[in-house]
PDB file of C-alpha atoms in Angstrom:
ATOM      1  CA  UNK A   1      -6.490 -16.803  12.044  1.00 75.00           C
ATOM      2  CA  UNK A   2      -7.592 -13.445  12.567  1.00 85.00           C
ATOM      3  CA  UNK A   3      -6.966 -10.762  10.000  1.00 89.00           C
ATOM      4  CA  UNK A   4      -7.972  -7.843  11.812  1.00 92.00           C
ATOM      5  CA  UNK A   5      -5.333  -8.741  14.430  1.00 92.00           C
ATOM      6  CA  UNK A   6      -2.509  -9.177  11.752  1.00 94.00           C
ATOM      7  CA  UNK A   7      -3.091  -5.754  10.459  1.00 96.00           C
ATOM      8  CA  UNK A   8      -2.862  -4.464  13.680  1.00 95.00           C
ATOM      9  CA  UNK A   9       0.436  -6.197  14.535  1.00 94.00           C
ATOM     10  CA  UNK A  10       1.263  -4.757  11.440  1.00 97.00           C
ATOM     11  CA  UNK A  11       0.767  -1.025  11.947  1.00 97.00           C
ATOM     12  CA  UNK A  12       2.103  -1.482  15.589  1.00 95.00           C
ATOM     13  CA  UNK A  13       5.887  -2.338  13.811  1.00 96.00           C
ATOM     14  CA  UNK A  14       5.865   0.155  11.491  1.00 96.00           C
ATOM     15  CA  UNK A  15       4.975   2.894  14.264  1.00 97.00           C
ATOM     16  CA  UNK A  16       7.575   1.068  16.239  1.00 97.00           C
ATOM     17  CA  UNK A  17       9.891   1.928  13.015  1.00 97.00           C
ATOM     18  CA  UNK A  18      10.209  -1.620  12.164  1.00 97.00           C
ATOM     19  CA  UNK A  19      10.740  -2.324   8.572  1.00 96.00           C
ATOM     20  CA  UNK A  20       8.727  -5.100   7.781  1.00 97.00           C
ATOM     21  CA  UNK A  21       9.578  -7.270   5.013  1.00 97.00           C
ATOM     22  CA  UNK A  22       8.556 -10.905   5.492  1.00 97.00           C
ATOM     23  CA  UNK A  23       5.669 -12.475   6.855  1.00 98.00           C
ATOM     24  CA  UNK A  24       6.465 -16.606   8.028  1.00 97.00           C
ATOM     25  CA  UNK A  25       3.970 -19.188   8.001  1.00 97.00           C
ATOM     26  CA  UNK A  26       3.881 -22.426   9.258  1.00 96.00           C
ATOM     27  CA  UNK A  27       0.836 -24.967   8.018  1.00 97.00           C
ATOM     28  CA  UNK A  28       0.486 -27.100   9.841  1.00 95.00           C
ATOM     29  CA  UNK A  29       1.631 -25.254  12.887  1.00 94.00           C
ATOM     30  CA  UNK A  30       4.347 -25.111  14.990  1.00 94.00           C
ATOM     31  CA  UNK A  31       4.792 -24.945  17.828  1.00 94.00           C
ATOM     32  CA  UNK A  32       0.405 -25.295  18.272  1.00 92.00           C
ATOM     33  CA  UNK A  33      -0.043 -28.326  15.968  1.00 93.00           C
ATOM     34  CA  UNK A  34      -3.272 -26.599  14.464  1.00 95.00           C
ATOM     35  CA  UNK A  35      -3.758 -26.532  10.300  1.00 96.00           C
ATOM     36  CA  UNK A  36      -5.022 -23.219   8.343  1.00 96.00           C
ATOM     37  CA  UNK A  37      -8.727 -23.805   6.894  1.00 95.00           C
ATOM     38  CA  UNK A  38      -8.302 -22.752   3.154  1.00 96.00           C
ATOM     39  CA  UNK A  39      -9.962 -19.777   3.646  1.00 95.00           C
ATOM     40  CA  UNK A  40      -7.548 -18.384   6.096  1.00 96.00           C
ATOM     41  CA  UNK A  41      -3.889 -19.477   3.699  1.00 97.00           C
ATOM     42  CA  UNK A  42      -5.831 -17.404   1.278  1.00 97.00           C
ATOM     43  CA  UNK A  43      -6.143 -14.687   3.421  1.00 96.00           C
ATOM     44  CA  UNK A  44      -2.889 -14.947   4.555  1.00 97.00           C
ATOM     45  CA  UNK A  45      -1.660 -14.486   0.820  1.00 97.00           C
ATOM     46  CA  UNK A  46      -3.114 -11.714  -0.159  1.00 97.00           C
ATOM     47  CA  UNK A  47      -2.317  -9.775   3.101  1.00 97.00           C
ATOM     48  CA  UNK A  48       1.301 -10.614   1.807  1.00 98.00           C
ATOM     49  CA  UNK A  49       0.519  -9.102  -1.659  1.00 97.00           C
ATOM     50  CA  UNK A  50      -1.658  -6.470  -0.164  1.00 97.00           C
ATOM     51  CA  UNK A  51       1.784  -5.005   1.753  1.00 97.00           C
ATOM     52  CA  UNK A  52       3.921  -6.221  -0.434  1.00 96.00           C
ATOM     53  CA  UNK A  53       5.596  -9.174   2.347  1.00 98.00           C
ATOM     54  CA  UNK A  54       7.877 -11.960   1.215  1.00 98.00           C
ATOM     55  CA  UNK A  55       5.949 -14.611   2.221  1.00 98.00           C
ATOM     56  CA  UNK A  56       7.904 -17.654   3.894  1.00 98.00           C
ATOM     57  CA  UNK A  57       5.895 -20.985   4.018  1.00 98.00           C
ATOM     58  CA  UNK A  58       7.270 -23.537   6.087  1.00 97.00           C
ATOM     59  CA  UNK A  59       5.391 -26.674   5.051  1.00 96.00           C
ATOM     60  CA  UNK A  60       7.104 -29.180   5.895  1.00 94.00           C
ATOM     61  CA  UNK A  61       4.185 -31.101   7.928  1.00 95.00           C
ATOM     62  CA  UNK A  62       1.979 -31.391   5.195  1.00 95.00           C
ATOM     63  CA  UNK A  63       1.619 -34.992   5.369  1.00 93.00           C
ATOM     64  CA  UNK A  64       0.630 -34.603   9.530  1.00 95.00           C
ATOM     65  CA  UNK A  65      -3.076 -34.479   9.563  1.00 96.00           C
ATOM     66  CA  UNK A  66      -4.343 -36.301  11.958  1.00 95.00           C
ATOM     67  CA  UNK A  67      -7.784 -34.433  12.177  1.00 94.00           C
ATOM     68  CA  UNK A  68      -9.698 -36.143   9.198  1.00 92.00           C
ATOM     69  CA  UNK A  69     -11.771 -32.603   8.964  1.00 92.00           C
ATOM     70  CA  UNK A  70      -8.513 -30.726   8.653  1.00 93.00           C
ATOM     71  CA  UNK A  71      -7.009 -30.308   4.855  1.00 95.00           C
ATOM     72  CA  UNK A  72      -3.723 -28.622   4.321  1.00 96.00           C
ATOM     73  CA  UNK A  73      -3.611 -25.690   1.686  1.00 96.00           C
ATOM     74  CA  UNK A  74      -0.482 -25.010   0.227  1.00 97.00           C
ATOM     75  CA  UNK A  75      -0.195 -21.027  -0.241  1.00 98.00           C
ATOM     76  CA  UNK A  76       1.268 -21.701  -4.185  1.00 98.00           C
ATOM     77  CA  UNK A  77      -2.581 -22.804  -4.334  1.00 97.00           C
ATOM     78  CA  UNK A  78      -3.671 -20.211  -2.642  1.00 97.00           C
ATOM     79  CA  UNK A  79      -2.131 -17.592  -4.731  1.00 97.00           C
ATOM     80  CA  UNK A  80      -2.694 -19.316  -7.850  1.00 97.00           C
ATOM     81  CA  UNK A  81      -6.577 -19.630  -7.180  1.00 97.00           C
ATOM     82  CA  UNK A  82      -6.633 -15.927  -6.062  1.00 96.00           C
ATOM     83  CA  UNK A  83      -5.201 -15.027  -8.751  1.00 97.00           C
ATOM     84  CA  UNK A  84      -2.162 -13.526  -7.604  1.00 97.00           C
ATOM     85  CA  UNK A  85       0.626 -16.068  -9.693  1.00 95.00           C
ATOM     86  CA  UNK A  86      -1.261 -14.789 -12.847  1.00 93.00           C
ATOM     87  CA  UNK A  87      -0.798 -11.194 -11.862  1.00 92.00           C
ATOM     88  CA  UNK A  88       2.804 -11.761  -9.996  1.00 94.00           C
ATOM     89  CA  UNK A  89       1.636  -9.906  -7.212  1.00 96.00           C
ATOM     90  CA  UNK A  90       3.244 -11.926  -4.830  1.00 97.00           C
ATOM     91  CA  UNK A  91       6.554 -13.090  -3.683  1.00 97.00           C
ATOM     92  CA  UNK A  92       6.842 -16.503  -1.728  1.00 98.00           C
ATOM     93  CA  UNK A  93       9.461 -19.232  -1.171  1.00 98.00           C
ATOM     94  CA  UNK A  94       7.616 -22.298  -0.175  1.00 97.00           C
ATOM     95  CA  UNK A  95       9.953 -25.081   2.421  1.00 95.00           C
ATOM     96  CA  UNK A  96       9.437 -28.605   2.624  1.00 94.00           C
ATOM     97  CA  UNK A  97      12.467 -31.062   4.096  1.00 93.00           C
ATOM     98  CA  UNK A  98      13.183 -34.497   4.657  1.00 91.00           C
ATOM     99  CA  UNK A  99      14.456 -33.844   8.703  1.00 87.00           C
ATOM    100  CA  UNK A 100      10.958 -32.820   9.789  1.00 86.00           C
ATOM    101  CA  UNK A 101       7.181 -34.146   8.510  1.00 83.00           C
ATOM    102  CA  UNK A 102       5.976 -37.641   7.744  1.00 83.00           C
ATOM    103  CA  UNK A 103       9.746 -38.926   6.803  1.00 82.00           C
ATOM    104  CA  UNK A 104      11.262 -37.370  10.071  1.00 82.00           C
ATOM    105  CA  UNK A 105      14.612 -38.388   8.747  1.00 82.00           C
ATOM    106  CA  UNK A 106      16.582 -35.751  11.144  1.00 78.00           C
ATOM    107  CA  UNK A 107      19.835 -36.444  10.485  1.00 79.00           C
ATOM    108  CA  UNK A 108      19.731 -36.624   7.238  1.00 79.00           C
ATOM    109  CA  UNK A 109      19.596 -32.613   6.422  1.00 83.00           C
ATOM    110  CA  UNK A 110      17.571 -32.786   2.631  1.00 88.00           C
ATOM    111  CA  UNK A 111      15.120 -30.298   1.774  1.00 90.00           C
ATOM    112  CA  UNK A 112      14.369 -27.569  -0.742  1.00 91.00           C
ATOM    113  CA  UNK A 113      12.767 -24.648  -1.453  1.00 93.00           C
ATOM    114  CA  UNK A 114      10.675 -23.502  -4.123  1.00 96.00           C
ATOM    115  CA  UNK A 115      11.160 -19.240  -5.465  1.00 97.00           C
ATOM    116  CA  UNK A 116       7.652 -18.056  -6.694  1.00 97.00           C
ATOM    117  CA  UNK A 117       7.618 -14.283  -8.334  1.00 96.00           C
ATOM    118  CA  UNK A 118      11.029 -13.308  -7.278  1.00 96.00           C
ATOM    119  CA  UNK A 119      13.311 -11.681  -9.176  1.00 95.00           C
ATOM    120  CA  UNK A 120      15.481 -13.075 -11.155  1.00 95.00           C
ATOM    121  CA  UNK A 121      18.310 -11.315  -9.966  1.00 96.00           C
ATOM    122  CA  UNK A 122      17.665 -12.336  -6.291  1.00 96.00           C
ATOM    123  CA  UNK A 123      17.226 -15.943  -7.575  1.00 95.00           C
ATOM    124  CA  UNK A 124      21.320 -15.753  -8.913  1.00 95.00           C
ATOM    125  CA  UNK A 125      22.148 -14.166  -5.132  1.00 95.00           C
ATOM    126  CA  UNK A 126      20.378 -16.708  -3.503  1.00 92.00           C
ATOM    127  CA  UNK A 127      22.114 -19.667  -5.547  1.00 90.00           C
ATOM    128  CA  UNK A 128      25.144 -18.118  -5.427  1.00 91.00           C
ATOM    129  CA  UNK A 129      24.687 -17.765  -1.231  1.00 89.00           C
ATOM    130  CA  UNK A 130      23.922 -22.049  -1.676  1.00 85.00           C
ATOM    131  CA  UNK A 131      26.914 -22.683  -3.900  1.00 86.00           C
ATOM    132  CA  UNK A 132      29.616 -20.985  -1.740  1.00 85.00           C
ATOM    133  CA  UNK A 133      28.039 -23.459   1.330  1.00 79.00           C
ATOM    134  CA  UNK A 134      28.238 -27.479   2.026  1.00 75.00           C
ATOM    135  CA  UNK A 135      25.417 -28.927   0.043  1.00 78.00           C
ATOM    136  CA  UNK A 136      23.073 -31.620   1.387  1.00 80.00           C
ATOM    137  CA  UNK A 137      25.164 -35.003   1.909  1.00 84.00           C
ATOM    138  CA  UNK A 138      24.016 -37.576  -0.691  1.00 88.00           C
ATOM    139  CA  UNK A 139      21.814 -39.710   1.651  1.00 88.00           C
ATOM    140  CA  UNK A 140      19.937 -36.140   1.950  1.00 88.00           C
ATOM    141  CA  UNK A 141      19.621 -35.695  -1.521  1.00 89.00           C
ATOM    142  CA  UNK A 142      18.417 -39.313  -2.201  1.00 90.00           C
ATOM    143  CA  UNK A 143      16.065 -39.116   1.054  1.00 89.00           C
ATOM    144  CA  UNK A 144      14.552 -35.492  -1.020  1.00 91.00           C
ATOM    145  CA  UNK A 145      14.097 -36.580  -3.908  1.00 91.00           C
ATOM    146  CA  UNK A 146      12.489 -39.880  -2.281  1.00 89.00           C
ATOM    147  CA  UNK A 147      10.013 -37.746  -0.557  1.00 90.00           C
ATOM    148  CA  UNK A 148       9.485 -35.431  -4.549  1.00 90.00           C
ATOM    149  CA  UNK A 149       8.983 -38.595  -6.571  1.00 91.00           C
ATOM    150  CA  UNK A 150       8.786 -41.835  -4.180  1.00 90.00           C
ATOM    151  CA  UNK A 151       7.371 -45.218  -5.657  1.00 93.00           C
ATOM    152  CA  UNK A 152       5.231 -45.266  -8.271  1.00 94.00           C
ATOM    153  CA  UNK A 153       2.273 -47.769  -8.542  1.00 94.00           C
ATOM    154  CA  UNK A 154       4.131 -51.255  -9.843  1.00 95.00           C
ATOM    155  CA  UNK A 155       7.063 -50.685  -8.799  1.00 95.00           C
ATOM    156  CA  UNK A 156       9.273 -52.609  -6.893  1.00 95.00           C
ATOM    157  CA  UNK A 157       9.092 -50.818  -3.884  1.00 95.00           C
ATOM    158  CA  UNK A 158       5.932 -49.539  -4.075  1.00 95.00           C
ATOM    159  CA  UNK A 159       4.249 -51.617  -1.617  1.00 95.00           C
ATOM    160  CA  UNK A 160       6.670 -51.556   0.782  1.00 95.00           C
ATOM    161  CA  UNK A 161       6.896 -47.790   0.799  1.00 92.00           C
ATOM    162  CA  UNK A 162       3.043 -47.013   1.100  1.00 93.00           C
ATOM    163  CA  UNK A 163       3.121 -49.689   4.196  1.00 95.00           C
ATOM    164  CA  UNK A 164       6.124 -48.211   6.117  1.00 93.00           C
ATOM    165  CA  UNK A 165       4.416 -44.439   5.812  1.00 91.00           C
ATOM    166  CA  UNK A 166       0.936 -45.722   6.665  1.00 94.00           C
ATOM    167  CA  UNK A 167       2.576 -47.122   9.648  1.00 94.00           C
ATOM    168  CA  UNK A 168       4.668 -44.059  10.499  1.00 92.00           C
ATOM    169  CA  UNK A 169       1.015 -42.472  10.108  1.00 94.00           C
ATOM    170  CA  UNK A 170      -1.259 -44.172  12.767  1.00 95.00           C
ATOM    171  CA  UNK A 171       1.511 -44.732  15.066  1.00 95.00           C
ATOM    172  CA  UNK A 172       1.930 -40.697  14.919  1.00 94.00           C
ATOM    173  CA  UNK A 173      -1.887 -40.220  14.782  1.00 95.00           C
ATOM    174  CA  UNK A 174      -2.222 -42.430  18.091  1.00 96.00           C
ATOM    175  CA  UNK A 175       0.562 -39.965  19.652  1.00 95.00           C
ATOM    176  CA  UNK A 176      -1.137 -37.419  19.131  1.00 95.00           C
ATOM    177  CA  UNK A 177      -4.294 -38.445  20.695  1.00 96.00           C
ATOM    178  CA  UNK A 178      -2.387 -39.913  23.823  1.00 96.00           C
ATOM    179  CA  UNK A 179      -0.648 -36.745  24.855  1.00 97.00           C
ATOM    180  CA  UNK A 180      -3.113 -33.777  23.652  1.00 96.00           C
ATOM    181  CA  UNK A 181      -5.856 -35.438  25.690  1.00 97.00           C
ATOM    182  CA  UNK A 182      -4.175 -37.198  28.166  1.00 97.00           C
ATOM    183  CA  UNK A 183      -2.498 -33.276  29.035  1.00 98.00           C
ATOM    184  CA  UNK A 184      -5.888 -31.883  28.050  1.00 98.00           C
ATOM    185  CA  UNK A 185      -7.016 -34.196  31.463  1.00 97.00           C
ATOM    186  CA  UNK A 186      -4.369 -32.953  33.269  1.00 98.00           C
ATOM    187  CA  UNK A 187      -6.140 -30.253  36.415  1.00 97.00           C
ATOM    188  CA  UNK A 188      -4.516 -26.767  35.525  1.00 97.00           C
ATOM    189  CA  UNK A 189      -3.896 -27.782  31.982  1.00 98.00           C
ATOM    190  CA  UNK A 190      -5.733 -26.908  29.094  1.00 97.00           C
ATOM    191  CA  UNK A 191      -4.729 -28.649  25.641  1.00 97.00           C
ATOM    192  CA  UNK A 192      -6.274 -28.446  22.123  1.00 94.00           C
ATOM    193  CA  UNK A 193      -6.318 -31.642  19.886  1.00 93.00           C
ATOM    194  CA  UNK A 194      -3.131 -31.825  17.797  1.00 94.00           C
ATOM    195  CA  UNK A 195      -4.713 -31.578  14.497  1.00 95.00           C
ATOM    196  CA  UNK A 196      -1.170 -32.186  12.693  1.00 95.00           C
ATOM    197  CA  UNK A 197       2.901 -31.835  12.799  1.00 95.00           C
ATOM    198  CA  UNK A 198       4.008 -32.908  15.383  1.00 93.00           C
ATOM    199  CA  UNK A 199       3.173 -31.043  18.607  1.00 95.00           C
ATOM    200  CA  UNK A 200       1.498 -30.066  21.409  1.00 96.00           C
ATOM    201  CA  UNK A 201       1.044 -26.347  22.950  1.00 97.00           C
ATOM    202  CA  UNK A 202      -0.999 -26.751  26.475  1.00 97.00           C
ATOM    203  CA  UNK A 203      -1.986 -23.801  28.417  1.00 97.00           C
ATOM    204  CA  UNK A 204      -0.804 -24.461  31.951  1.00 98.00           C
ATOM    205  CA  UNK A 205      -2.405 -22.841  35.135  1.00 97.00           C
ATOM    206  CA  UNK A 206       0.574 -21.236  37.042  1.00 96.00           C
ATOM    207  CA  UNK A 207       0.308 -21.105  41.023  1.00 96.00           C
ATOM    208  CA  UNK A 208       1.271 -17.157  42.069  1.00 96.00           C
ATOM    209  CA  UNK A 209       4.192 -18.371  43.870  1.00 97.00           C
ATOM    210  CA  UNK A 210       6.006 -19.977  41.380  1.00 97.00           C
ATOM    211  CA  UNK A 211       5.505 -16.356  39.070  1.00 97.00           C
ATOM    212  CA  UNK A 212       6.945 -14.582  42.342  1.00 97.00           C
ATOM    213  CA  UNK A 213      10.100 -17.039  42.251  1.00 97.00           C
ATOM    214  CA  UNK A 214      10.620 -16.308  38.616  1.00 97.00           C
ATOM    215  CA  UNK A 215      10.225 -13.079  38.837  1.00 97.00           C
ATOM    216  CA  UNK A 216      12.723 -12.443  41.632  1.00 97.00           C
ATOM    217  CA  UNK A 217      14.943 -14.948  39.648  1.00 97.00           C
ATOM    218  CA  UNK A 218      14.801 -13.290  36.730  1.00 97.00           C
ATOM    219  CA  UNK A 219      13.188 -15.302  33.765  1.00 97.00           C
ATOM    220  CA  UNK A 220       9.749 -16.126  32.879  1.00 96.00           C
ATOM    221  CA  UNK A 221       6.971 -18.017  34.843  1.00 97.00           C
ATOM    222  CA  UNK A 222       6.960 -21.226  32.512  1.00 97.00           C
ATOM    223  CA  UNK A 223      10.345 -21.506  32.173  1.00 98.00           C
ATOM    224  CA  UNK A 224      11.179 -22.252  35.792  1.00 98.00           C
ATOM    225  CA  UNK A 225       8.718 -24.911  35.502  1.00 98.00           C
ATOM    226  CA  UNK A 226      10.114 -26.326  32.438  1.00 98.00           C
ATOM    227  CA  UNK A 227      13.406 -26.463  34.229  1.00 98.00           C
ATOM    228  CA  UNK A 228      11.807 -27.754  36.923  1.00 98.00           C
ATOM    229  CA  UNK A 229       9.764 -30.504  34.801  1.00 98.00           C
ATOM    230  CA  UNK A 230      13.422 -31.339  33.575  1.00 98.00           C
ATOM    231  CA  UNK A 231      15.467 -31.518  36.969  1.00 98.00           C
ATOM    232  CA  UNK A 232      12.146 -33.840  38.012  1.00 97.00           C
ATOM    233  CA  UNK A 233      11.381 -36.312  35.604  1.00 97.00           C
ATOM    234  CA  UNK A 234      14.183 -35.590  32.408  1.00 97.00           C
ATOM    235  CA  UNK A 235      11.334 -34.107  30.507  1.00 97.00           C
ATOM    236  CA  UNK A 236      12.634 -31.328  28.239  1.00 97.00           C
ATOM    237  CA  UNK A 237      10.187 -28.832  26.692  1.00 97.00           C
ATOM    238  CA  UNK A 238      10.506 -25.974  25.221  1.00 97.00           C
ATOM    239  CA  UNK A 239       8.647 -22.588  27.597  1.00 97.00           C
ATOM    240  CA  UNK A 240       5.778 -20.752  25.775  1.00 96.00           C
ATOM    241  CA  UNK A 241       7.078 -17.384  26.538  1.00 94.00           C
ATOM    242  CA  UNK A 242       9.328 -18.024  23.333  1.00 91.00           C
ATOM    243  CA  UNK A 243       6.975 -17.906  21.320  1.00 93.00           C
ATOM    244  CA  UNK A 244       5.440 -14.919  21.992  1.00 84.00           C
ATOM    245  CA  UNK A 245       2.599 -15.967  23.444  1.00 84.00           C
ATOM    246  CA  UNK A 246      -0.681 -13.389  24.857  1.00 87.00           C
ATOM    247  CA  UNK A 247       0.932 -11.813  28.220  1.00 89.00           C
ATOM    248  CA  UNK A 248      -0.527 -13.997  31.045  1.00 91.00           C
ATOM    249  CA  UNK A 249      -0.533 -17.067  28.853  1.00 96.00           C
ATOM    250  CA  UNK A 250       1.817 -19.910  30.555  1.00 97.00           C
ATOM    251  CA  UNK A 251       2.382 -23.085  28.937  1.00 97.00           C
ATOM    252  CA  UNK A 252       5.013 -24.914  26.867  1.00 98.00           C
ATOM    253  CA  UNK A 253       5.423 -27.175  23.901  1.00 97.00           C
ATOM    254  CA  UNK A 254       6.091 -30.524  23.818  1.00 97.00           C
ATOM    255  CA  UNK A 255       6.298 -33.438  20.918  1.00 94.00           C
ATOM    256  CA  UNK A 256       4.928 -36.119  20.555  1.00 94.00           C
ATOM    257  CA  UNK A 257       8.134 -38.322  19.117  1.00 91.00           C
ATOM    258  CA  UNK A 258       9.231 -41.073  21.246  1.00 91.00           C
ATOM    259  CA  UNK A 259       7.314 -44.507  21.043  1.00 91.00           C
ATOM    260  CA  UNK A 260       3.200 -44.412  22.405  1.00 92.00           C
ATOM    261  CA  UNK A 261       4.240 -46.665  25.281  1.00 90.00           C
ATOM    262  CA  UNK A 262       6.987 -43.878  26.361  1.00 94.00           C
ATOM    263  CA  UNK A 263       4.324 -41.359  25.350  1.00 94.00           C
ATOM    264  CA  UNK A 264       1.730 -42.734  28.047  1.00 94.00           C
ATOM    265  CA  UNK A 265       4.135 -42.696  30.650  1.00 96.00           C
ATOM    266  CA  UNK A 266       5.090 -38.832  29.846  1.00 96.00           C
ATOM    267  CA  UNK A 267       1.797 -37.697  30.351  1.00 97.00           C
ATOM    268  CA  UNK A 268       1.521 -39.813  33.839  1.00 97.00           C
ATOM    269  CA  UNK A 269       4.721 -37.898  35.004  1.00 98.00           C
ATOM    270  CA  UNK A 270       3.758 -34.561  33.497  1.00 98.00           C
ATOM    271  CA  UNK A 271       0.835 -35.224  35.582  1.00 98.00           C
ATOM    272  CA  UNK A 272       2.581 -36.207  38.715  1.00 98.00           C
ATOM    273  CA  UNK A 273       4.959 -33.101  38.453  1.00 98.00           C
ATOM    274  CA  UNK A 274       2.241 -30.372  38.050  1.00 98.00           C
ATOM    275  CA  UNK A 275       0.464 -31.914  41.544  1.00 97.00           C
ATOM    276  CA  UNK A 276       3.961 -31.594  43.359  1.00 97.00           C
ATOM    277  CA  UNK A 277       5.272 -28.078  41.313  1.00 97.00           C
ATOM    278  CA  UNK A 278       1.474 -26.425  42.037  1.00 97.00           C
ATOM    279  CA  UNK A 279       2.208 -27.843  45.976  1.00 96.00           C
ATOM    280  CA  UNK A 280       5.450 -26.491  46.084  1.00 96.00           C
ATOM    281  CA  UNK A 281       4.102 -23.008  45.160  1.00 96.00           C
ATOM    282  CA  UNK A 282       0.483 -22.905  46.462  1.00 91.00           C
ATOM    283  CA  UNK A 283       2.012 -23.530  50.382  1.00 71.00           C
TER     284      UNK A 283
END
């Protein structure tokens, strides 16, 4: 996290004439699977309060740590030990859902969000906005307020509950070591460790060819290779240049979902598709 760059990107929109009102974070990340240290969420705080952002903290991940140095910091923390909650100089709505994070119940559309220091009178607009909508199904709302207040010790359930997530856990944490190194292996490909949610963001080494073809077609350099990845082995990821990435920087992001035997054999054909793609636009 770099502050001096955020104030920069800052004062570039306003010159620009952009009204900026909002400032979104996502611990731990997406779409680069890295986690904040707790110095930088509280950095990131009162940069909100210093300009006087919403802040909107997508933490939904929280439970995805796979590094066992990394520690997620939620920014209600944050703002409380900075002081800021005491002296309601900041405005944040905090995420968390049931589709995404250690539950990964997708289809089951539960979440929440938490309003901390906003005005009351936004707080009636925004229920209001939720009342005149669908609500979450029930299986949503029992899935939420499973993940708020699951088993407690001696219960029932308890043991069960703790086994499954532990499971979900190391499966997840062996994912993430199978496809951020094996990619990280891949020649042309550069790939930091997933330290948590639940993907990977590698750097890939485009051949000038292939940004020639893109250009002339139109669209950006990585995503006629993700297309191409696709047409070749039914791999879909998503291109880095939506993401706003540095100009020059060519990757993608991919997850790290589907079962660790399916996971191996991803990286083998990621691998075998970057030989013949770099071939195709090297010659």
């Amino acid at each position: 996290m770099n502050l001096k760059e955020m104030e920069r990107s800052l004062d570039e929109a306003k010159a620009k004439g952009i009204k900026v009102n909002s400032f979104v974070l996502i611990n731990p990340g997406n779409p680069t699977g890295q986690v904040l240290s707790k110095e930088s969420v509280k950095e990131i705080v009162k940069f909100c309060a210093k300009h006087n952002l919403v802040l909107l903290a997508d933490e939904v991940y929280q439970e995805n740590l796979y590094d066992d140095n990394a520690q997620f910091e939620s920014c209600k923390k944050a703002a409380a030990e900075t002081g800021l909650l005491d002296d309601d100089a900041i405005e944040l709505i905090s995420f968390h859902s049931t589709s995404k994070g250690l539950f990964g119940e997708c289809g089951r559309r539960g979440g929440y969000m938490e309003l901390t220091g906003i005005d009351e009178k936004v707080q009636d607009q925004l229920y209001k906005l939720a009342s005149s909508g669908l609500c979450s199904g029930v299986p949503g709302q029992i899935m939420t307020s499973l993940m708020v207040r699951g088993p407690k010790e001696g219960d029932v359930s308890y043991e069960d509950h703790e086994r499954e997530k532990v499971t979900i856990f190391d499966s997840l944490k062996r994912r993430a070591k199978i496809v951020s190194e094996g990619l990280d292996s891949i020649p042309g490909f550069s790939c930091q460790t997933a330290q948590g949610s639940m993907y990977c963001f590698p750097k890939v080494t485009m051949p000038e060819g292939a940004i020639k073809a893109a250009e002339e077609q139109g669209i950006p350099a990585d995503t006629l290779y993700a297309l191409s990845l696709l047409e070749s082995t039914g791999i879909c990821v998503v291109p880095a240049s939506g993401f706003g990435q540095e100009e020059g920087r060519w990757g993608f992001r991919t997850t790290f979902l589907p079962p660790e035997a399916e996971m191996e054999n991803a990286v083998k054909l990621f691998k075998k598709h970057h030989e013949e793609f770099t071939a195709k636009y090297s010659a």
